[in-house]
mmCIF file of C-alpha atoms in Angstrom:
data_model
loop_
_atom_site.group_PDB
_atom_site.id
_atom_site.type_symbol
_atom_site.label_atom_id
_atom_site.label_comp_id
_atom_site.label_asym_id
_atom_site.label_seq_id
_atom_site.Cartn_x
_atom_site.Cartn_y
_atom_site.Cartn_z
ATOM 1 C CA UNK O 1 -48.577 -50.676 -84.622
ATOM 2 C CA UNK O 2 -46.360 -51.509 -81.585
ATOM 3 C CA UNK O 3 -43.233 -49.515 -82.978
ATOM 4 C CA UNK O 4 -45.335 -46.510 -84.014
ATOM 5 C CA UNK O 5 -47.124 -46.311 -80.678
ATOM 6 C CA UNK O 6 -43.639 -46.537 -79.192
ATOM 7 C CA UNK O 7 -42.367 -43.743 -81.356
ATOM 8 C CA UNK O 8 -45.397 -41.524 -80.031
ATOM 9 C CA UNK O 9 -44.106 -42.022 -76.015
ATOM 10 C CA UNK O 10 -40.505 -41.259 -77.368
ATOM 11 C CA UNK O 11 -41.922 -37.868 -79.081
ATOM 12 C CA UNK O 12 -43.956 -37.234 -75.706
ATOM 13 C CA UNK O 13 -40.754 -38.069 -73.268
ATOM 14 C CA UNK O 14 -38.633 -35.943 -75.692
ATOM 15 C CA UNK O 15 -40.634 -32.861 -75.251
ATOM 16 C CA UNK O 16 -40.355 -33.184 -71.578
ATOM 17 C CA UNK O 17 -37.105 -33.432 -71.130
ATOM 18 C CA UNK O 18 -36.712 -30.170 -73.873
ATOM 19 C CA UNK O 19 -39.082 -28.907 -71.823
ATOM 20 C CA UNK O 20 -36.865 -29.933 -68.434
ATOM 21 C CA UNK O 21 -33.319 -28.004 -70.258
ATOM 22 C CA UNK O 22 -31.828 -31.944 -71.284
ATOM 23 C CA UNK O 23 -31.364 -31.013 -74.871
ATOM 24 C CA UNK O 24 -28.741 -34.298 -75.480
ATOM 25 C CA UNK O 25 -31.558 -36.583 -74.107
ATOM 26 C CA UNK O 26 -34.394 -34.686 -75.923
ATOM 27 C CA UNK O 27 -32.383 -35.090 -79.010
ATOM 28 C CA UNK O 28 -31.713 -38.760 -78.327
ATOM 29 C CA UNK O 29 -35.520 -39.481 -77.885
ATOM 30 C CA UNK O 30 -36.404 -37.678 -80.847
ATOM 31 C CA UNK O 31 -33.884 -39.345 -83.032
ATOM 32 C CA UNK O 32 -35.499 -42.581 -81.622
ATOM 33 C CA UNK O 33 -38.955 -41.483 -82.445
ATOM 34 C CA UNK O 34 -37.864 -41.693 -86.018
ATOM 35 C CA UNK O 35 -36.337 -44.768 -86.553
ATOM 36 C CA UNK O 36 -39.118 -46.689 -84.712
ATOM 37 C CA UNK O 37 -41.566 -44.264 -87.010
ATOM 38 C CA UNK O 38 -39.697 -45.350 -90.117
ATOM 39 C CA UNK O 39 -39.705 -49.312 -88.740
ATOM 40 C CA UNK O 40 -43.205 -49.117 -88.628
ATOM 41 C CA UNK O 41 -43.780 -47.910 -92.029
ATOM 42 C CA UNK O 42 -41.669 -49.781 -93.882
ATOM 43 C CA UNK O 43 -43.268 -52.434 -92.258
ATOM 44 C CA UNK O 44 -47.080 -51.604 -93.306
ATOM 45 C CA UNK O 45 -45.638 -50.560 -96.960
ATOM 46 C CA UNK O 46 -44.197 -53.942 -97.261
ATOM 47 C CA UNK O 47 -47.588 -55.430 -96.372
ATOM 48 C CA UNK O 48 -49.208 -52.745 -98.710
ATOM 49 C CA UNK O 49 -47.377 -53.731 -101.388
ATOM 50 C CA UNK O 50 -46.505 -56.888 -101.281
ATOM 51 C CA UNK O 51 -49.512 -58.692 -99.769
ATOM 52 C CA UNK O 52 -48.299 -62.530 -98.683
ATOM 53 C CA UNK O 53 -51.664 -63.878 -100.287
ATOM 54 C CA UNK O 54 -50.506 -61.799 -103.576
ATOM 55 C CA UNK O 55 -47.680 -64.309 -103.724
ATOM 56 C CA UNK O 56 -49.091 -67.197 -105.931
ATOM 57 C CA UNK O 57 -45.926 -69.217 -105.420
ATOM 58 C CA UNK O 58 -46.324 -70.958 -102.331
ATOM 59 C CA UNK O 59 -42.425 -71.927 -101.254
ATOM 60 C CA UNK O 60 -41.794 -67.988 -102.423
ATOM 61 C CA UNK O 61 -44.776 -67.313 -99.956
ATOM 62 C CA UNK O 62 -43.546 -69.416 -97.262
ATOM 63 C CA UNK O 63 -40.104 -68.111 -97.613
ATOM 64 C CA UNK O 64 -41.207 -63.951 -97.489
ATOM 65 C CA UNK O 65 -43.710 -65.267 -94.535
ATOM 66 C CA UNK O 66 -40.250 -66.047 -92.892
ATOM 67 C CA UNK O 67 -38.589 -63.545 -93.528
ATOM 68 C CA UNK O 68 -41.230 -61.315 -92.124
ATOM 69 C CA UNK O 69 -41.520 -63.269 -89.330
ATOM 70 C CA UNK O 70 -37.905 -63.377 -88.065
ATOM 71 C CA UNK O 71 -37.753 -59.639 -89.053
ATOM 72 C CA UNK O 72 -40.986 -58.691 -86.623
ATOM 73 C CA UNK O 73 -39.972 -61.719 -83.985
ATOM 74 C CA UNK O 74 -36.336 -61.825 -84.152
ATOM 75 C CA UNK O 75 -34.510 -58.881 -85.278
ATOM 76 C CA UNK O 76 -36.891 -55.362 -84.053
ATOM 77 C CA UNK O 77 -36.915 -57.717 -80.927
ATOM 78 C CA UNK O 78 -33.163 -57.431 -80.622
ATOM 79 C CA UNK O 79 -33.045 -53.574 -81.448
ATOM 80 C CA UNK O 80 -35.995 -53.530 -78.726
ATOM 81 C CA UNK O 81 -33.819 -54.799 -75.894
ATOM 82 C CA UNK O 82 -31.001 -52.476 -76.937
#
């Protein structure tokens, strides 16, 4: 929920600064809205679809647990700090 919560301030600061006559930065807010909008749904329709306990196989569970892990932990962490 922490990247569509995020995407919700970007929406808010992008209206203010339309709102203030800074298109570029308005645009460049909104555009950021939507990626962190689009993280955060792929994210619950992987989980929606492809529940970890739904994976009988444990090593293929343990391996997508990963995977989802470093993706959360590692990588939206990177693009955070960006």
């Amino acid at each position: 929920r922490r990247w569509l919560a995020q995407a919700r301030y970007d929406v808010q600061a992008a209206a203010l600064n339309a709102r203030e006559d800074f298109p570029e930065i308005a645009c460049f807010l909104a555009q950021q809205a939507s990626e962190k909008a689009l993280v955060e749904t792929h994210l619950a329709r992987i989980e929606q679809h492809r529940p970890l306990l739904g994976i009988d196989d444990a090593p293929a569970r343990a391996q997508a647990e990963q995977v989802r892990h470093w993706f959360r932990e590692v990588f939206l962490h990177v693009i955070d700090m960006a």
